[in-house]
mmCIF file of C-alpha atoms in Angstrom:
data_model
loop_
_atom_site.group_PDB
_atom_site.id
_atom_site.type_symbol
_atom_site.label_atom_id
_atom_site.label_comp_id
_atom_site.label_asym_id
_atom_site.label_seq_id
_atom_site.Cartn_x
_atom_site.Cartn_y
_atom_site.Cartn_z
ATOM 1 C CA UNK A 182 5.503 7.057 17.045
ATOM 2 C CA UNK A 183 7.415 5.167 14.844
ATOM 3 C CA UNK A 184 5.512 3.469 11.892
ATOM 4 C CA UNK A 185 6.268 0.411 9.394
ATOM 5 C CA UNK A 186 3.367 0.759 7.191
ATOM 6 C CA UNK A 187 2.427 -2.281 4.747
ATOM 7 C CA UNK A 188 0.031 -1.832 2.334
ATOM 8 C CA UNK A 189 -1.190 -3.988 -0.233
ATOM 9 C CA UNK A 190 -4.302 -4.012 -2.516
ATOM 10 C CA UNK A 191 -5.991 -6.872 -4.521
ATOM 11 C CA UNK A 192 -8.450 -7.131 -7.824
ATOM 12 C CA UNK A 193 -11.708 -8.462 -7.411
ATOM 13 C CA UNK A 194 -15.339 -8.453 -8.895
ATOM 14 C CA UNK A 195 -17.060 -5.234 -8.672
ATOM 15 C CA UNK A 196 -20.042 -6.186 -8.669
ATOM 16 C CA UNK A 197 -19.881 -8.032 -5.272
ATOM 17 C CA UNK A 198 -18.164 -5.059 -3.439
ATOM 18 C CA UNK A 199 -20.915 -2.929 -4.900
ATOM 19 C CA UNK A 200 -23.249 -5.817 -3.311
ATOM 20 C CA UNK A 201 -21.749 -5.830 0.588
ATOM 21 C CA UNK A 202 -21.089 -1.364 0.623
ATOM 22 C CA UNK A 203 -23.509 0.627 2.490
ATOM 23 C CA UNK A 204 -26.221 3.068 1.187
ATOM 24 C CA UNK A 205 -24.388 5.923 0.120
ATOM 25 C CA UNK A 206 -21.320 4.487 -0.971
ATOM 26 C CA UNK A 207 -20.616 3.582 -4.046
ATOM 27 C CA UNK A 208 -17.511 1.752 -5.579
ATOM 28 C CA UNK A 209 -14.715 3.507 -7.415
ATOM 29 C CA UNK A 210 -12.695 0.509 -8.331
ATOM 30 C CA UNK A 211 -12.382 -3.543 -8.405
ATOM 31 C CA UNK A 212 -10.112 -4.075 -5.196
ATOM 32 C CA UNK A 213 -9.939 -4.473 -1.376
ATOM 33 C CA UNK A 214 -7.104 -3.334 0.301
ATOM 34 C CA UNK A 215 -5.306 -4.689 3.464
ATOM 35 C CA UNK A 216 -3.027 -1.544 5.349
ATOM 36 C CA UNK A 217 -0.965 -3.710 8.491
ATOM 37 C CA UNK A 218 0.976 -1.421 10.721
ATOM 38 C CA UNK A 219 4.311 -2.330 13.121
ATOM 39 C CA UNK A 220 4.195 0.540 15.839
ATOM 40 C CA UNK A 221 6.912 1.585 17.548
ATOM 41 C CA UNK A 222 8.181 -2.223 16.861
ATOM 42 C CA UNK A 223 6.269 -3.248 19.121
ATOM 43 C CA UNK A 224 2.482 -3.398 18.414
ATOM 44 C CA UNK A 225 0.456 -4.708 15.110
ATOM 45 C CA UNK A 226 -2.334 -3.127 13.616
ATOM 46 C CA UNK A 227 -4.271 -3.689 10.378
ATOM 47 C CA UNK A 228 -6.984 -1.820 8.362
ATOM 48 C CA UNK A 229 -9.398 -4.090 5.403
ATOM 49 C CA UNK A 230 -10.879 -0.941 2.808
ATOM 50 C CA UNK A 231 -12.323 -0.352 0.088
ATOM 51 C CA UNK A 232 -12.553 2.649 -2.327
ATOM 52 C CA UNK A 233 -15.511 4.433 -2.867
ATOM 53 C CA UNK A 234 -17.361 7.926 -3.176
ATOM 54 C CA UNK A 235 -19.739 8.883 -0.707
ATOM 55 C CA UNK A 236 -21.588 11.800 -2.063
ATOM 56 C CA UNK A 237 -18.754 13.323 -4.140
ATOM 57 C CA UNK A 238 -15.796 12.771 -1.516
ATOM 58 C CA UNK A 239 -13.323 10.159 -2.595
ATOM 59 C CA UNK A 240 -11.474 8.017 -0.701
ATOM 60 C CA UNK A 241 -11.584 4.691 1.372
ATOM 61 C CA UNK A 242 -14.434 2.760 3.522
ATOM 62 C CA UNK A 243 -12.640 0.950 6.606
ATOM 63 C CA UNK A 244 -14.864 -2.283 6.228
ATOM 64 C CA UNK A 245 -12.719 -3.338 9.971
ATOM 65 C CA UNK A 246 -9.549 -2.766 11.964
ATOM 66 C CA UNK A 247 -7.855 -5.035 14.411
ATOM 67 C CA UNK A 248 -6.036 -3.465 16.949
ATOM 68 C CA UNK A 249 -2.988 -6.070 19.042
ATOM 69 C CA UNK A 250 -1.990 -8.219 15.752
ATOM 70 C CA UNK A 251 0.353 -10.543 16.621
ATOM 71 C CA UNK A 252 3.962 -10.284 13.264
ATOM 72 C CA UNK A 253 7.072 -11.232 13.000
ATOM 73 C CA UNK A 254 10.088 -10.186 11.332
ATOM 74 C CA UNK A 255 12.043 -12.822 9.941
ATOM 75 C CA UNK A 256 15.356 -10.812 7.281
ATOM 76 C CA UNK A 257 12.990 -9.049 4.940
ATOM 77 C CA UNK A 258 10.141 -11.085 5.773
ATOM 78 C CA UNK A 259 6.964 -9.007 8.227
ATOM 79 C CA UNK A 260 4.094 -11.045 8.552
ATOM 80 C CA UNK A 261 0.735 -10.387 10.163
ATOM 81 C CA UNK A 262 -1.298 -13.163 11.553
ATOM 82 C CA UNK A 263 -5.001 -12.834 12.995
ATOM 83 C CA UNK A 264 -6.755 -16.450 13.072
ATOM 84 C CA UNK A 265 -8.876 -14.918 9.940
ATOM 85 C CA UNK A 266 -6.409 -13.640 8.372
ATOM 86 C CA UNK A 267 -2.190 -14.549 7.339
ATOM 87 C CA UNK A 268 -0.538 -11.826 5.253
ATOM 88 C CA UNK A 269 3.347 -11.605 4.722
ATOM 89 C CA UNK A 270 5.212 -8.805 3.268
ATOM 90 C CA UNK A 271 8.762 -9.679 1.812
ATOM 91 C CA UNK A 272 10.695 -6.307 0.892
ATOM 92 C CA UNK A 273 12.605 -7.171 -2.576
ATOM 93 C CA UNK A 274 15.006 -3.352 -2.242
ATOM 94 C CA UNK A 275 13.500 -1.290 -4.820
ATOM 95 C CA UNK A 276 11.934 1.799 -4.053
ATOM 96 C CA UNK A 277 9.488 4.036 -5.375
ATOM 97 C CA UNK A 278 7.835 7.521 -4.855
ATOM 98 C CA UNK A 279 5.307 8.469 -1.934
ATOM 99 C CA UNK A 280 2.321 6.756 -2.167
ATOM 100 C CA UNK A 281 0.353 9.861 -1.950
ATOM 101 C CA UNK A 282 -3.449 9.944 -3.820
ATOM 102 C CA UNK A 283 -4.262 12.523 -5.201
ATOM 103 C CA UNK A 284 -8.028 12.197 -5.463
ATOM 104 C CA UNK A 285 -8.264 10.554 -1.846
ATOM 105 C CA UNK A 286 -9.855 12.973 0.640
ATOM 106 C CA UNK A 287 -9.021 10.208 3.555
ATOM 107 C CA UNK A 288 -10.664 6.514 5.508
ATOM 108 C CA UNK A 289 -14.441 6.820 5.938
ATOM 109 C CA UNK A 290 -14.797 5.405 9.378
ATOM 110 C CA UNK A 291 -18.753 3.641 10.302
ATOM 111 C CA UNK A 292 -19.832 3.529 13.529
ATOM 112 C CA UNK A 293 -22.402 4.760 16.188
ATOM 113 C CA UNK A 294 -21.469 8.568 13.692
ATOM 114 C CA UNK A 295 -19.288 8.511 10.577
ATOM 115 C CA UNK A 296 -16.527 9.851 10.626
ATOM 116 C CA UNK A 297 -14.024 10.917 7.547
ATOM 117 C CA UNK A 298 -10.376 10.769 8.953
ATOM 118 C CA UNK A 299 -8.475 12.700 7.142
ATOM 119 C CA UNK A 300 -5.562 11.088 4.620
ATOM 120 C CA UNK A 301 -1.603 11.394 6.562
ATOM 121 C CA UNK A 302 0.677 13.386 4.993
ATOM 122 C CA UNK A 303 3.735 11.046 4.444
ATOM 123 C CA UNK A 304 6.704 12.028 2.470
ATOM 124 C CA UNK A 305 8.899 9.337 2.561
ATOM 125 C CA UNK A 306 9.071 7.364 -0.574
ATOM 126 C CA UNK A 307 8.084 3.398 -0.244
ATOM 127 C CA UNK A 308 10.055 0.080 -0.629
ATOM 128 C CA UNK A 309 7.967 -2.480 -2.978
ATOM 129 C CA UNK A 310 6.953 -6.221 -1.652
ATOM 130 C CA UNK A 311 6.154 -8.972 -2.460
ATOM 131 C CA UNK A 312 3.193 -10.431 -0.319
ATOM 132 C CA UNK A 313 0.942 -13.433 -0.247
ATOM 133 C CA UNK A 314 -2.140 -13.711 1.934
ATOM 134 C CA UNK A 315 -5.201 -15.987 2.779
ATOM 135 C CA UNK A 316 -8.624 -15.294 4.534
ATOM 136 C CA UNK A 317 -9.520 -18.293 6.607
ATOM 137 C CA UNK A 318 -13.229 -17.691 6.935
ATOM 138 C CA UNK A 319 -15.042 -21.552 7.535
ATOM 139 C CA UNK A 320 -13.634 -23.839 4.780
ATOM 140 C CA UNK A 321 -12.625 -21.382 2.173
ATOM 141 C CA UNK A 322 -12.329 -17.179 2.116
ATOM 142 C CA UNK A 323 -10.342 -14.737 -0.518
ATOM 143 C CA UNK A 324 -5.729 -15.680 -1.335
ATOM 144 C CA UNK A 325 -3.313 -14.441 -3.766
ATOM 145 C CA UNK A 326 0.221 -14.056 -4.235
ATOM 146 C CA UNK A 327 1.693 -10.927 -5.988
ATOM 147 C CA UNK A 328 3.515 -11.465 -9.036
ATOM 148 C CA UNK A 329 6.263 -9.301 -8.683
ATOM 149 C CA UNK A 330 4.575 -5.894 -10.223
ATOM 150 C CA UNK A 331 2.120 -3.651 -9.341
ATOM 151 C CA UNK A 332 -1.036 -3.721 -11.537
ATOM 152 C CA UNK A 333 -3.663 -0.656 -11.898
ATOM 153 C CA UNK A 334 -8.028 -2.061 -11.048
ATOM 154 C CA UNK A 335 -9.518 -0.487 -13.789
ATOM 155 C CA UNK A 336 -12.950 0.149 -12.515
ATOM 156 C CA UNK A 337 -15.673 -2.134 -14.358
ATOM 157 C CA UNK A 338 -19.038 -1.970 -15.844
ATOM 158 C CA UNK A 339 -22.072 -3.487 -14.051
ATOM 159 C CA UNK A 340 -22.867 -6.676 -15.378
ATOM 160 C CA UNK A 341 -24.574 -8.734 -12.241
ATOM 161 C CA UNK A 342 -26.751 -7.367 -9.408
ATOM 162 C CA UNK A 343 -26.342 -9.045 -6.119
ATOM 163 C CA UNK A 344 -27.828 -9.907 -3.940
ATOM 164 C CA UNK A 345 -27.118 -6.923 -0.389
ATOM 165 C CA UNK A 346 -25.679 -8.390 1.952
ATOM 166 C CA UNK A 347 -24.038 -6.455 5.601
ATOM 167 C CA UNK A 348 -21.144 -4.276 4.985
ATOM 168 C CA UNK A 349 -18.553 -6.540 6.980
ATOM 169 C CA UNK A 350 -14.894 -8.364 6.948
ATOM 170 C CA UNK A 351 -16.540 -11.617 6.755
ATOM 171 C CA UNK A 352 -18.632 -10.892 3.616
ATOM 172 C CA UNK A 353 -16.038 -8.953 1.567
ATOM 173 C CA UNK A 354 -13.557 -11.849 2.682
ATOM 174 C CA UNK A 355 -15.401 -14.317 0.721
ATOM 175 C CA UNK A 356 -15.261 -12.278 -2.655
ATOM 176 C CA UNK A 357 -12.835 -13.968 -4.353
ATOM 177 C CA UNK A 358 -9.368 -12.718 -5.299
ATOM 178 C CA UNK A 359 -8.499 -11.729 -9.373
ATOM 179 C CA UNK A 360 -4.789 -10.862 -8.472
ATOM 180 C CA UNK A 361 -2.691 -9.169 -6.030
ATOM 181 C CA UNK A 362 -2.068 -6.038 -7.552
ATOM 182 C CA UNK A 363 0.925 -4.484 -5.311
ATOM 183 C CA UNK A 364 2.526 -4.234 -2.093
ATOM 184 C CA UNK A 365 5.044 -1.844 -0.285
ATOM 185 C CA UNK A 366 5.639 -0.735 2.920
ATOM 186 C CA UNK A 367 6.810 3.039 4.226
ATOM 187 C CA UNK A 368 8.549 4.136 7.008
ATOM 188 C CA UNK A 369 7.337 7.650 8.581
ATOM 189 C CA UNK A 370 6.911 8.690 12.240
ATOM 190 C CA UNK A 371 3.354 9.713 12.972
#
């Protein structure tokens, strides 16, 4: 299957992430990530996740995933549209190294049974993108625009203990975006 994987990350208040994570998961960085794929040039797919540590294993935890996501391509811009999320990636023509993370054990998926799916081995270079996104949750939701460079997500000490909330896409999407940290697309065969 031919994959065009569009990835964007945005910074948020880490204490708000801590308030929604399930028991046993620790927030590693103040970041939420949207992974959007075009599969075989016909099917859209979107995942929403955040960086965590679970019992000494570092990776990402999947907050939600959606299949059969409508998408459109217009020149160098690819836009994914759900009724509650719109995210657009515009390729800049700047290429970078392979996006592999050295300490990533994969992605935790929760359900009837917790599963850790190992990371994909991707050797293709990434193409940097400009990105805009907006969650449409009621009258609000996080939104942001990239500023043309990649920024770090630096761990934050706990400052505020928020009341515990359910681990849902809606609650995560309500955490305001401080800044889009970066975006890219990588193409490979799965």
